């Protein structure tokens, strides 16, 4: 693992813990219109627009790179029935993601993997759409 990846994991692991506090959740609700522990700037209206542009539906296979705590893949799974593979490097976010997917009844739609978006461990043609929000930051 590179120093950059180690830094990234430390930085986002802390963010994903803070994101579970009452204060952060209240801020997120007021700014985004929903609470998923998000660390991007993708709000609910934008997520709805992306879902429409992608044409998400139950047979859509989506790859969410840098999925964090699962926003907006969990929301899309619940709204459209689509299936997502959510990858990220910090385990903290993926643990929150799995718990939320279970709570929302979409754990069969949302699979997580600890994987590097710069070296995807998937073959060609496995997904209908690829999404990321604020991953290049
Ligand atoms: C700003 S957060 C966005 C998280 C989530 N998509 C959201 O909208 O709340 C960016 C995420 O990208 C992840 N990330 C950055 N570089 C990555 C890489 N090379 N492979 C996988 N994940 C990466 C970070 O760990 C972080 O969880």
PDB file of C-alpha atoms and ligand atoms in Angstrom:
ATOM      1  CA  UNK A   1       0.000   0.000   0.000  1.00  0.00           C
ATOM      2  CA  UNK A   2       1.295   3.491  -0.871  1.00  0.00           C
ATOM      3  CA  UNK A   3       1.662   6.348   1.642  1.00  0.00           C
ATOM      4  CA  UNK A   4      -1.144   8.188  -0.177  1.00  0.00           C
ATOM      5  CA  UNK A   5      -3.507   5.263   0.275  1.00  0.00           C
ATOM      6  CA  UNK A   6      -2.596   4.968   3.953  1.00  0.00           C
ATOM      7  CA  UNK A   7      -3.277   8.714   4.423  1.00  0.00           C
ATOM      8  CA  UNK A   8      -6.589   8.420   2.584  1.00  0.00           C
ATOM      9  CA  UNK A   9      -7.719   5.480   4.722  1.00  0.00           C
ATOM     10  CA  UNK A  10      -6.840   7.325   7.949  1.00  0.00           C
ATOM     11  CA  UNK A  11      -8.560  10.543   6.826  1.00  0.00           C
ATOM     12  CA  UNK A  12     -11.800   8.927   5.693  1.00  0.00           C
ATOM     13  CA  UNK A  13     -11.938   6.422   8.564  1.00  0.00           C
ATOM     14  CA  UNK A  14     -12.104   9.405  10.948  1.00  0.00           C
ATOM     15  CA  UNK A  15     -14.720  11.157   8.764  1.00  0.00           C
ATOM     16  CA  UNK A  16     -16.937   8.066   8.719  1.00  0.00           C
ATOM     17  CA  UNK A  17     -16.853   7.895  12.521  1.00  0.00           C
ATOM     18  CA  UNK A  18     -17.693  11.624  12.850  1.00  0.00           C
ATOM     19  CA  UNK A  19     -20.506  11.201  10.334  1.00  0.00           C
ATOM     20  CA  UNK A  20     -22.364   8.975  12.796  1.00  0.00           C
ATOM     21  CA  UNK A  21     -22.642  11.699  15.448  1.00  0.00           C
ATOM     22  CA  UNK A  22     -25.980  13.403  16.089  1.00  0.00           C
ATOM     23  CA  UNK A  23     -24.629  16.833  15.103  1.00  0.00           C
ATOM     24  CA  UNK A  24     -23.239  15.650  11.741  1.00  0.00           C
ATOM     25  CA  UNK A  25     -26.467  13.811  10.984  1.00  0.00           C
ATOM     26  CA  UNK A  26     -28.528  16.915  11.741  1.00  0.00           C
ATOM     27  CA  UNK A  27     -26.327  19.003   9.426  1.00  0.00           C
ATOM     28  CA  UNK A  28     -26.519  16.356   6.700  1.00  0.00           C
ATOM     29  CA  UNK A  29     -30.316  16.221   6.927  1.00  0.00           C
ATOM     30  CA  UNK A  30     -30.572  20.004   6.560  1.00  0.00           C
ATOM     31  CA  UNK A  31     -28.072  20.229   3.684  1.00  0.00           C
ATOM     32  CA  UNK A  32     -28.775  17.053   1.682  1.00  0.00           C
ATOM     33  CA  UNK A  33     -32.340  16.194   2.600  1.00  0.00           C
ATOM     34  CA  UNK A  34     -31.433  12.718   3.886  1.00  0.00           C
ATOM     35  CA  UNK A  35     -28.875  11.057   6.177  1.00  0.00           C
ATOM     36  CA  UNK A  36     -26.458   8.391   4.956  1.00  0.00           C
ATOM     37  CA  UNK A  37     -23.165   9.604   6.483  1.00  0.00           C
ATOM     38  CA  UNK A  38     -22.241  11.106   3.110  1.00  0.00           C
ATOM     39  CA  UNK A  39     -18.907  12.847   2.590  1.00  0.00           C
ATOM     40  CA  UNK A  40     -19.552  14.067  -0.961  1.00  0.00           C
ATOM     41  CA  UNK A  41     -21.569  17.054  -2.170  1.00  0.00           C
ATOM     42  CA  UNK A  42     -24.123  14.937  -4.036  1.00  0.00           C
ATOM     43  CA  UNK A  43     -27.525  15.987  -2.708  1.00  0.00           C
ATOM     44  CA  UNK A  44     -30.819  14.141  -3.014  1.00  0.00           C
ATOM     45  CA  UNK A  45     -32.060  16.073  -6.048  1.00  0.00           C
ATOM     46  CA  UNK A  46     -28.795  15.335  -7.888  1.00  0.00           C
ATOM     47  CA  UNK A  47     -28.969  11.662  -6.899  1.00  0.00           C
ATOM     48  CA  UNK A  48     -32.509  11.483  -8.290  1.00  0.00           C
ATOM     49  CA  UNK A  49     -31.333  13.100 -11.542  1.00  0.00           C
ATOM     50  CA  UNK A  50     -28.443  10.641 -11.900  1.00  0.00           C
ATOM     51  CA  UNK A  51     -30.817   7.715 -11.278  1.00  0.00           C
ATOM     52  CA  UNK A  52     -33.027   8.989 -14.104  1.00  0.00           C
ATOM     53  CA  UNK A  53     -30.101   9.541 -16.489  1.00  0.00           C
ATOM     54  CA  UNK A  54     -28.753   6.051 -15.754  1.00  0.00           C
ATOM     55  CA  UNK A  55     -32.264   4.604 -16.078  1.00  0.00           C
ATOM     56  CA  UNK A  56     -31.745   2.617 -12.873  1.00  0.00           C
ATOM     57  CA  UNK A  57     -34.077  -0.366 -12.512  1.00  0.00           C
ATOM     58  CA  UNK A  58     -34.011  -3.808 -10.857  1.00  0.00           C
ATOM     59  CA  UNK A  59     -31.816  -5.402 -13.540  1.00  0.00           C
ATOM     60  CA  UNK A  60     -29.214  -2.587 -13.558  1.00  0.00           C
ATOM     61  CA  UNK A  61     -25.727  -3.596 -12.331  1.00  0.00           C
ATOM     62  CA  UNK A  62     -23.990  -0.519 -10.942  1.00  0.00           C
ATOM     63  CA  UNK A  63     -20.395  -0.071  -9.794  1.00  0.00           C
ATOM     64  CA  UNK A  64     -20.007   2.646  -7.126  1.00  0.00           C
ATOM     65  CA  UNK A  65     -16.326   3.582  -6.798  1.00  0.00           C
ATOM     66  CA  UNK A  66     -15.348   5.200  -3.480  1.00  0.00           C
ATOM     67  CA  UNK A  67     -18.767   4.388  -2.048  1.00  0.00           C
ATOM     68  CA  UNK A  68     -17.955   5.431   1.529  1.00  0.00           C
ATOM     69  CA  UNK A  69     -20.979   4.723   3.731  1.00  0.00           C
ATOM     70  CA  UNK A  70     -23.191   3.925   0.753  1.00  0.00           C
ATOM     71  CA  UNK A  71     -24.666   7.220  -0.327  1.00  0.00           C
ATOM     72  CA  UNK A  72     -26.296   7.159  -2.871  1.00  0.00           C
ATOM     73  CA  UNK A  73     -26.136   3.437  -3.758  1.00  0.00           C
ATOM     74  CA  UNK A  74     -28.288   2.350  -0.814  1.00  0.00           C
ATOM     75  CA  UNK A  75     -30.848   5.045  -1.637  1.00  0.00           C
ATOM     76  CA  UNK A  76     -30.934   3.968  -5.297  1.00  0.00           C
ATOM     77  CA  UNK A  77     -31.306   0.294  -4.324  1.00  0.00           C
ATOM     78  CA  UNK A  78     -34.293   1.215  -2.178  1.00  0.00           C
ATOM     79  CA  UNK A  79     -35.822   3.545  -4.780  1.00  0.00           C
ATOM     80  CA  UNK A  80     -35.189   1.560  -7.983  1.00  0.00           C
ATOM     81  CA  UNK A  81     -34.271  -1.994  -6.973  1.00  0.00           C
ATOM     82  CA  UNK A  82     -30.928  -1.730  -8.822  1.00  0.00           C
ATOM     83  CA  UNK A  83     -27.928  -3.843  -7.753  1.00  0.00           C
ATOM     84  CA  UNK A  84     -24.686  -2.148  -6.715  1.00  0.00           C
ATOM     85  CA  UNK A  85     -21.158  -3.264  -6.043  1.00  0.00           C
ATOM     86  CA  UNK A  86     -19.723  -0.643  -3.680  1.00  0.00           C
ATOM     87  CA  UNK A  87     -15.959  -0.437  -3.393  1.00  0.00           C
ATOM     88  CA  UNK A  88     -13.739   1.667  -1.159  1.00  0.00           C
ATOM     89  CA  UNK A  89     -10.502   1.381   0.801  1.00  0.00           C
ATOM     90  CA  UNK A  90     -11.402   2.273   4.443  1.00  0.00           C
ATOM     91  CA  UNK A  91     -13.282  -0.557   6.172  1.00  0.00           C
ATOM     92  CA  UNK A  92     -15.047   1.903   8.517  1.00  0.00           C
ATOM     93  CA  UNK A  93     -17.253   3.285   5.749  1.00  0.00           C
ATOM     94  CA  UNK A  94     -18.046  -0.136   4.327  1.00  0.00           C
ATOM     95  CA  UNK A  95     -19.088  -1.385   7.770  1.00  0.00           C
ATOM     96  CA  UNK A  96     -21.520   1.526   8.165  1.00  0.00           C
ATOM     97  CA  UNK A  97     -22.724   0.853   4.609  1.00  0.00           C
ATOM     98  CA  UNK A  98     -23.488  -2.820   5.289  1.00  0.00           C
ATOM     99  CA  UNK A  99     -25.354  -2.032   8.518  1.00  0.00           C
ATOM    100  CA  UNK A 100     -27.472   0.623   6.764  1.00  0.00           C
ATOM    101  CA  UNK A 101     -28.220  -1.638   3.788  1.00  0.00           C
ATOM    102  CA  UNK A 102     -29.369  -4.339   6.212  1.00  0.00           C
ATOM    103  CA  UNK A 103     -31.530  -1.851   8.154  1.00  0.00           C
ATOM    104  CA  UNK A 104     -33.129  -0.570   4.925  1.00  0.00           C
ATOM    105  CA  UNK A 105     -33.810  -4.100   3.663  1.00  0.00           C
ATOM    106  CA  UNK A 106     -31.556  -3.823   0.595  1.00  0.00           C
ATOM    107  CA  UNK A 107     -28.594  -5.956   1.694  1.00  0.00           C
ATOM    108  CA  UNK A 108     -29.234  -8.321  -1.232  1.00  0.00           C
ATOM    109  CA  UNK A 109     -28.921  -5.397  -3.657  1.00  0.00           C
ATOM    110  CA  UNK A 110     -25.731  -3.877  -2.284  1.00  0.00           C
ATOM    111  CA  UNK A 111     -22.452  -5.788  -2.176  1.00  0.00           C
ATOM    112  CA  UNK A 112     -19.294  -4.276  -0.678  1.00  0.00           C
ATOM    113  CA  UNK A 113     -15.657  -4.922  -1.481  1.00  0.00           C
ATOM    114  CA  UNK A 114     -12.483  -3.371  -0.128  1.00  0.00           C
ATOM    115  CA  UNK A 115     -10.885  -2.556  -3.470  1.00  0.00           C
ATOM    116  CA  UNK A 116      -8.846   0.142  -5.189  1.00  0.00           C
ATOM    117  CA  UNK A 117     -10.657   2.119  -7.880  1.00  0.00           C
ATOM    118  CA  UNK A 118      -7.306   2.673  -9.590  1.00  0.00           C
ATOM    119  CA  UNK A 119      -6.850  -1.081 -10.079  1.00  0.00           C
ATOM    120  CA  UNK A 120     -10.335  -2.484 -10.440  1.00  0.00           C
ATOM    121  CA  UNK A 121     -10.560  -6.212  -9.735  1.00  0.00           C
ATOM    122  CA  UNK A 122     -13.343  -6.756 -12.306  1.00  0.00           C
ATOM    123  CA  UNK A 123     -13.375  -7.882 -15.911  1.00  0.00           C
ATOM    124  CA  UNK A 124     -14.869  -5.865 -18.758  1.00  0.00           C
ATOM    125  CA  UNK A 125     -18.616  -5.721 -19.277  1.00  0.00           C
ATOM    126  CA  UNK A 126     -19.666  -6.632 -15.732  1.00  0.00           C
ATOM    127  CA  UNK A 127     -21.550  -3.389 -15.096  1.00  0.00           C
ATOM    128  CA  UNK A 128     -24.191  -1.312 -16.846  1.00  0.00           C
ATOM    129  CA  UNK A 129     -23.116   1.931 -15.160  1.00  0.00           C
ATOM    130  CA  UNK A 130     -20.221   3.269 -13.111  1.00  0.00           C
ATOM    131  CA  UNK A 131     -20.673   6.043 -10.569  1.00  0.00           C
ATOM    132  CA  UNK A 132     -18.470   8.010  -8.184  1.00  0.00           C
ATOM    133  CA  UNK A 133     -19.090  11.137  -6.145  1.00  0.00           C
ATOM    134  CA  UNK A 134     -16.158  13.356  -5.174  1.00  0.00           C
ATOM    135  CA  UNK A 135     -13.655  10.526  -5.432  1.00  0.00           C
ATOM    136  CA  UNK A 136     -11.093  12.478  -7.460  1.00  0.00           C
ATOM    137  CA  UNK A 137     -10.744  14.955  -4.589  1.00  0.00           C
TER     138      UNK A 137
HETATM  139  C1  LIG B   1     -15.699  12.247  -0.663  1.00  0.00           C
HETATM  140  S1  LIG B   1     -15.853  10.510  -0.305  1.00  0.00           S
HETATM  141  C2  LIG B   1     -17.408  10.128  -1.073  1.00  0.00           C
HETATM  142  C3  LIG B   1     -18.050   8.903  -0.465  1.00  0.00           C
HETATM  143  C4  LIG B   1     -19.446   8.588  -1.007  1.00  0.00           C
HETATM  144  N1  LIG B   1     -19.384   8.282  -2.412  1.00  0.00           N
HETATM  145  C5  LIG B   1     -20.430   9.736  -0.767  1.00  0.00           C
HETATM  146  O1  LIG B   1     -20.986  10.264  -1.746  1.00  0.00           O
HETATM  147  O2  LIG B   1     -20.618  10.090   0.411  1.00  0.00           O
HETATM  148  C6  LIG B   1     -14.656   9.820  -1.429  1.00  0.00           C
HETATM  149  C7  LIG B   1     -14.390   8.331  -1.183  1.00  0.00           C
HETATM  150  O3  LIG B   1     -13.547   7.856  -2.232  1.00  0.00           O
HETATM  151  C8  LIG B   1     -12.687   6.884  -1.686  1.00  0.00           C
HETATM  152  N2  LIG B   1     -11.538   6.694  -2.573  1.00  0.00           N
HETATM  153  C9  LIG B   1     -10.600   7.594  -2.930  1.00  0.00           C
HETATM  154  N3  LIG B   1      -9.674   7.028  -3.730  1.00  0.00           N
HETATM  155  C10 LIG B   1     -10.062   5.716  -3.883  1.00  0.00           C
HETATM  156  C11 LIG B   1      -9.518   4.616  -4.592  1.00  0.00           C
HETATM  157  N4  LIG B   1      -8.385   4.713  -5.306  1.00  0.00           N
HETATM  158  N5  LIG B   1     -10.173   3.444  -4.551  1.00  0.00           N
HETATM  159  C12 LIG B   1     -11.317   3.309  -3.833  1.00  0.00           C
HETATM  160  N6  LIG B   1     -11.871   4.314  -3.117  1.00  0.00           N
HETATM  161  C13 LIG B   1     -11.245   5.505  -3.158  1.00  0.00           C
HETATM  162  C14 LIG B   1     -12.341   7.463  -0.311  1.00  0.00           C
HETATM  163  O4  LIG B   1     -11.835   6.471   0.553  1.00  0.00           O
HETATM  164  C15 LIG B   1     -13.682   8.014   0.130  1.00  0.00           C
HETATM  165  O5  LIG B   1     -14.418   7.057   0.859  1.00  0.00           O
END
